[in-house]
């Protein structure tokens, strides 16, 4: 049988193969670098959202580390009021904790579920701390509706009951189906509120100015996300563990 004719490999063919090989290597390296960068950015965003890196330190300390300085507690106290919701705890307590939160924020729900019970047990219920809630409804229209609903519940003396219901029944952040007049009015009814009064209040956005003013005051004292706490003016950000609150509260109690 005739032998197959071998095709000669030219110098140009060799350079082409080498170039293609190098190009593939470069693309492979770039792909690896891109994967690492994306992983780092995702982890960094999650880290910042949780607020786990932000503890209560002085403005000087944060400036020395190159991080944004925390607000001066004395300046915060000049601009921070108790708002209009009922205060939890002893009104004359030495330490005041003010929380700015969004009812749809998953980290606010984490604080409500994991940390707040111990803070209340050790400090609020014992008369050492008074606890104040302020609206900071920044996660879209559904959050604003929830904030207005809490205002309408407050009109009937049921703020804290409705506050708790919103966190206990908080759906995933992408699910806004319960944040409407009908669903929230039904919830109000289960808590013993006058549903006609509640529906009228929520439909009319009767206390929308209150929700707006709370957020504006929060921004004025340095709030940029939720949950953010001010312990006698000292800022604590994120769903921090109980130990973080204990450290700051105990320091304030000793003053």
CSV table of C-alpha atoms in Angstrom, one decimal:
chain,number,residue,atom,x,y,z
A,1,UNK,CA,0.0,0.0,0.0
A,2,UNK,CA,1.3,3.5,-0.7
A,3,UNK,CA,2.6,5.3,2.4
A,4,UNK,CA,0.8,8.5,3.5
A,5,UNK,CA,2.7,11.6,2.6
A,6,UNK,CA,4.1,13.4,5.6
A,7,UNK,CA,3.4,17.1,5.8
A,8,UNK,CA,6.4,19.1,6.5
A,9,UNK,CA,6.4,21.4,9.5
A,10,UNK,CA,7.5,24.9,8.5
A,11,UNK,CA,9.1,27.5,10.8
A,12,UNK,CA,5.9,29.6,10.7
A,13,UNK,CA,3.9,26.6,11.9
A,14,UNK,CA,6.3,26.2,14.9
A,15,UNK,CA,6.0,29.9,15.8
A,16,UNK,CA,2.2,29.7,15.5
A,17,UNK,CA,2.0,26.7,17.8
A,18,UNK,CA,4.3,28.4,20.4
A,19,UNK,CA,2.2,31.6,20.2
A,20,UNK,CA,-1.1,29.7,20.7
A,21,UNK,CA,0.4,27.8,23.6
A,22,UNK,CA,1.6,31.0,25.3
A,23,UNK,CA,-1.7,32.7,24.8
A,24,UNK,CA,-3.6,29.8,26.4
A,25,UNK,CA,-1.2,29.9,29.3
A,26,UNK,CA,-1.9,33.7,29.8
A,27,UNK,CA,-5.6,33.1,29.6
A,28,UNK,CA,-5.4,30.3,32.1
A,29,UNK,CA,-3.4,32.5,34.6
A,30,UNK,CA,-5.8,35.4,34.1
A,31,UNK,CA,-8.8,33.1,34.8
A,32,UNK,CA,-7.2,31.9,38.0
A,33,UNK,CA,-6.5,35.5,39.1
A,34,UNK,CA,-10.1,36.5,38.3
A,35,UNK,CA,-11.6,33.7,40.3
A,36,UNK,CA,-9.5,34.7,43.4
A,37,UNK,CA,-10.4,38.4,43.0
A,38,UNK,CA,-14.1,37.6,42.7
A,39,UNK,CA,-13.9,35.3,45.8
A,40,UNK,CA,-12.1,38.0,47.7
A,41,UNK,CA,-14.6,40.7,46.8
A,42,UNK,CA,-17.6,38.5,47.7
A,43,UNK,CA,-16.1,37.6,51.1
A,44,UNK,CA,-15.2,41.3,51.7
A,45,UNK,CA,-18.8,42.5,51.0
A,46,UNK,CA,-20.2,39.8,53.3
A,47,UNK,CA,-17.7,40.8,56.0
A,48,UNK,CA,-18.7,44.4,55.8
A,49,UNK,CA,-22.4,43.7,55.7
A,50,UNK,CA,-22.2,41.7,58.9
A,51,UNK,CA,-20.4,44.6,60.6
A,52,UNK,CA,-18.2,42.0,62.3
A,53,UNK,CA,-15.1,44.1,61.9
A,54,UNK,CA,-16.5,47.2,63.5
A,55,UNK,CA,-16.3,47.3,67.3
A,56,UNK,CA,-16.5,50.2,69.6
A,57,UNK,CA,-13.2,52.0,69.5
A,58,UNK,CA,-12.2,55.6,69.8
A,59,UNK,CA,-12.0,57.9,66.7
A,60,UNK,CA,-8.2,58.2,67.3
A,61,UNK,CA,-7.7,54.5,67.1
A,62,UNK,CA,-9.6,54.1,63.9
A,63,UNK,CA,-7.7,57.0,62.3
A,64,UNK,CA,-4.4,55.4,63.2
A,65,UNK,CA,-5.5,52.2,61.5
A,66,UNK,CA,-6.5,54.1,58.3
A,67,UNK,CA,-10.2,53.2,58.8
A,68,UNK,CA,-12.9,55.9,58.9
A,69,UNK,CA,-13.1,57.4,62.3
A,70,UNK,CA,-16.2,56.6,64.4
A,71,UNK,CA,-18.4,59.5,65.4
A,72,UNK,CA,-17.4,61.3,68.6
A,73,UNK,CA,-19.9,60.1,71.3
A,74,UNK,CA,-20.2,63.6,72.7
A,75,UNK,CA,-21.2,65.0,69.3
A,76,UNK,CA,-23.6,62.1,68.8
A,77,UNK,CA,-25.3,62.8,72.1
A,78,UNK,CA,-25.8,66.5,71.1
A,79,UNK,CA,-27.8,65.4,68.0
A,80,UNK,CA,-29.5,62.1,69.1
A,81,UNK,CA,-32.9,62.1,70.7
A,82,UNK,CA,-35.1,59.3,72.1
A,83,UNK,CA,-37.5,59.6,69.2
A,84,UNK,CA,-41.2,58.9,69.7
A,85,UNK,CA,-41.5,55.1,70.3
A,86,UNK,CA,-41.9,53.8,73.9
A,87,UNK,CA,-38.7,53.3,75.8
A,88,UNK,CA,-37.9,49.8,77.1
A,89,UNK,CA,-36.4,49.7,80.6
A,90,UNK,CA,-35.8,52.1,83.4
A,91,UNK,CA,-36.2,55.7,82.1
A,92,UNK,CA,-33.5,56.9,84.5
A,93,UNK,CA,-31.0,54.2,83.7
A,94,UNK,CA,-27.4,55.2,83.5
A,95,UNK,CA,-26.9,53.7,80.1
A,96,UNK,CA,-29.0,54.4,77.0
A,97,UNK,CA,-28.9,52.1,73.9
A,98,UNK,CA,-30.4,53.5,70.7
A,99,UNK,CA,-30.9,51.2,67.8
A,100,UNK,CA,-31.4,52.3,64.2
A,101,UNK,CA,-32.8,49.4,62.2
A,102,UNK,CA,-34.7,48.3,59.2
A,103,UNK,CA,-37.5,45.7,59.7
A,104,UNK,CA,-36.4,43.9,56.5
A,105,UNK,CA,-32.7,43.8,57.4
A,106,UNK,CA,-31.6,40.2,58.0
A,107,UNK,CA,-28.8,41.3,60.3
A,108,UNK,CA,-31.3,43.3,62.4
A,109,UNK,CA,-33.3,40.1,62.6
A,110,UNK,CA,-30.2,38.3,63.7
A,111,UNK,CA,-29.6,40.8,66.5
A,112,UNK,CA,-33.3,40.5,67.5
A,113,UNK,CA,-33.1,36.7,67.7
A,114,UNK,CA,-29.5,36.0,68.9
A,115,UNK,CA,-28.3,38.9,71.0
A,116,UNK,CA,-31.2,41.1,72.1
A,117,UNK,CA,-32.7,38.6,74.6
A,118,UNK,CA,-29.5,38.4,76.6
A,119,UNK,CA,-29.0,42.2,76.5
A,120,UNK,CA,-32.5,42.6,77.8
A,121,UNK,CA,-32.1,39.9,80.5
A,122,UNK,CA,-28.8,41.2,81.9
A,123,UNK,CA,-29.3,45.0,81.5
A,124,UNK,CA,-32.7,46.3,80.4
A,125,UNK,CA,-34.8,44.1,82.7
A,126,UNK,CA,-32.5,44.8,85.6
A,127,UNK,CA,-32.9,48.5,85.3
A,128,UNK,CA,-29.3,49.2,84.2
A,129,UNK,CA,-30.1,50.1,80.6
A,130,UNK,CA,-32.9,51.8,78.7
A,131,UNK,CA,-33.4,50.7,75.1
A,132,UNK,CA,-34.8,52.8,72.3
A,133,UNK,CA,-35.7,51.9,68.7
A,134,UNK,CA,-35.5,54.3,65.8
A,135,UNK,CA,-36.6,53.6,62.2
A,136,UNK,CA,-34.0,53.4,59.5
A,137,UNK,CA,-36.0,51.9,56.7
A,138,UNK,CA,-33.5,52.1,53.8
A,139,UNK,CA,-34.0,48.8,52.0
A,140,UNK,CA,-36.6,50.1,49.5
A,141,UNK,CA,-40.3,50.8,49.4
A,142,UNK,CA,-41.3,47.6,51.3
A,143,UNK,CA,-39.2,48.7,54.3
A,144,UNK,CA,-40.8,52.0,54.3
A,145,UNK,CA,-44.2,50.3,54.4
A,146,UNK,CA,-43.1,48.2,57.3
A,147,UNK,CA,-41.9,51.3,59.1
A,148,UNK,CA,-45.2,53.1,58.6
A,149,UNK,CA,-47.0,50.0,59.8
A,150,UNK,CA,-45.0,50.1,63.1
A,151,UNK,CA,-46.0,53.8,63.4
A,152,UNK,CA,-49.6,52.8,63.0
A,153,UNK,CA,-49.3,50.1,65.6
A,154,UNK,CA,-47.7,52.7,67.9
A,155,UNK,CA,-50.8,54.9,67.5
A,156,UNK,CA,-52.7,52.1,69.3
A,157,UNK,CA,-50.1,51.4,71.9
A,158,UNK,CA,-48.8,48.2,70.3
A,159,UNK,CA,-45.5,49.3,68.9
A,160,UNK,CA,-43.3,46.7,70.5
A,161,UNK,CA,-45.8,43.9,69.8
A,162,UNK,CA,-45.8,44.8,66.1
A,163,UNK,CA,-42.0,45.3,66.1
A,164,UNK,CA,-41.5,41.8,67.4
A,165,UNK,CA,-44.0,40.4,64.9
A,166,UNK,CA,-42.2,41.9,62.0
A,167,UNK,CA,-38.9,40.3,63.0
A,168,UNK,CA,-40.4,36.9,63.9
A,169,UNK,CA,-42.1,36.7,60.6
A,170,UNK,CA,-39.4,38.3,58.4
A,171,UNK,CA,-39.2,36.5,55.1
A,172,UNK,CA,-36.0,36.4,52.9
A,173,UNK,CA,-35.0,39.9,51.8
A,174,UNK,CA,-36.0,39.2,48.2
A,175,UNK,CA,-39.6,38.4,49.3
A,176,UNK,CA,-41.7,41.6,49.8
A,177,UNK,CA,-45.1,39.9,49.6
A,178,UNK,CA,-46.2,40.6,53.2
A,179,UNK,CA,-45.3,44.3,53.1
A,180,UNK,CA,-48.7,45.6,51.9
A,181,UNK,CA,-51.8,47.1,53.6
A,182,UNK,CA,-53.9,43.9,53.5
A,183,UNK,CA,-51.2,41.5,54.9
A,184,UNK,CA,-50.0,43.9,57.6
A,185,UNK,CA,-53.6,44.8,58.6
A,186,UNK,CA,-54.3,41.1,59.0
A,187,UNK,CA,-51.2,40.8,61.2
A,188,UNK,CA,-52.3,43.8,63.2
A,189,UNK,CA,-55.6,42.1,63.9
A,190,UNK,CA,-53.9,39.0,65.4
A,191,UNK,CA,-52.2,41.4,67.8
A,192,UNK,CA,-55.5,42.9,69.0
A,193,UNK,CA,-55.3,46.2,67.1
A,194,UNK,CA,-58.4,47.9,65.6
A,195,UNK,CA,-58.0,46.8,62.0
A,196,UNK,CA,-60.2,49.5,60.5
A,197,UNK,CA,-58.1,52.2,62.3
A,198,UNK,CA,-54.8,50.5,61.3
A,199,UNK,CA,-55.8,50.1,57.7
A,200,UNK,CA,-56.8,53.7,57.4
A,201,UNK,CA,-53.6,54.8,59.1
A,202,UNK,CA,-51.4,52.7,56.8
A,203,UNK,CA,-53.2,53.4,53.6
A,204,UNK,CA,-52.9,57.2,54.3
A,205,UNK,CA,-49.2,56.9,55.2
A,206,UNK,CA,-50.2,58.9,58.2
A,207,UNK,CA,-46.8,58.9,59.9
A,208,UNK,CA,-44.5,58.9,56.9
A,209,UNK,CA,-42.9,62.1,58.2
A,210,UNK,CA,-41.9,60.2,61.4
A,211,UNK,CA,-40.2,57.5,59.4
A,212,UNK,CA,-38.3,60.1,57.3
A,213,UNK,CA,-37.2,62.1,60.3
A,214,UNK,CA,-35.9,59.0,62.1
A,215,UNK,CA,-33.7,58.1,59.1
A,216,UNK,CA,-32.5,61.7,58.7
A,217,UNK,CA,-31.5,61.9,62.4
A,218,UNK,CA,-29.7,58.5,62.0
A,219,UNK,CA,-27.7,59.8,59.1
A,220,UNK,CA,-26.9,63.0,61.0
A,221,UNK,CA,-25.2,61.1,63.8
A,222,UNK,CA,-23.3,58.8,61.5
A,223,UNK,CA,-25.6,55.9,60.6
A,224,UNK,CA,-25.0,54.4,57.2
A,225,UNK,CA,-26.4,50.8,57.5
A,226,UNK,CA,-28.4,48.6,59.9
A,227,UNK,CA,-28.4,47.7,62.6
A,228,UNK,CA,-26.4,50.5,64.1
A,229,UNK,CA,-26.4,51.1,67.9
A,230,UNK,CA,-25.4,54.1,70.0
A,231,UNK,CA,-24.5,53.2,73.6
A,232,UNK,CA,-24.3,56.5,75.5
A,233,UNK,CA,-23.3,57.9,72.1
A,234,UNK,CA,-20.7,55.2,71.3
A,235,UNK,CA,-21.3,53.6,67.9
A,236,UNK,CA,-21.5,49.8,67.5
A,237,UNK,CA,-22.3,48.5,64.0
A,238,UNK,CA,-23.7,45.2,62.9
A,239,UNK,CA,-25.2,42.1,64.3
A,240,UNK,CA,-22.5,42.0,67.0
A,241,UNK,CA,-22.4,39.2,69.6
A,242,UNK,CA,-23.6,39.8,73.1
A,243,UNK,CA,-19.9,40.2,74.3
A,244,UNK,CA,-19.5,43.3,72.2
A,245,UNK,CA,-22.5,44.9,73.9
A,246,UNK,CA,-21.4,43.7,77.3
A,247,UNK,CA,-18.0,45.3,76.9
A,248,UNK,CA,-19.3,48.7,76.1
A,249,UNK,CA,-22.2,48.7,78.5
A,250,UNK,CA,-20.0,47.7,81.4
A,251,UNK,CA,-17.5,50.4,80.6
A,252,UNK,CA,-20.3,53.0,80.6
A,253,UNK,CA,-21.8,51.7,83.8
A,254,UNK,CA,-18.4,52.2,85.5
A,255,UNK,CA,-18.1,55.8,84.6
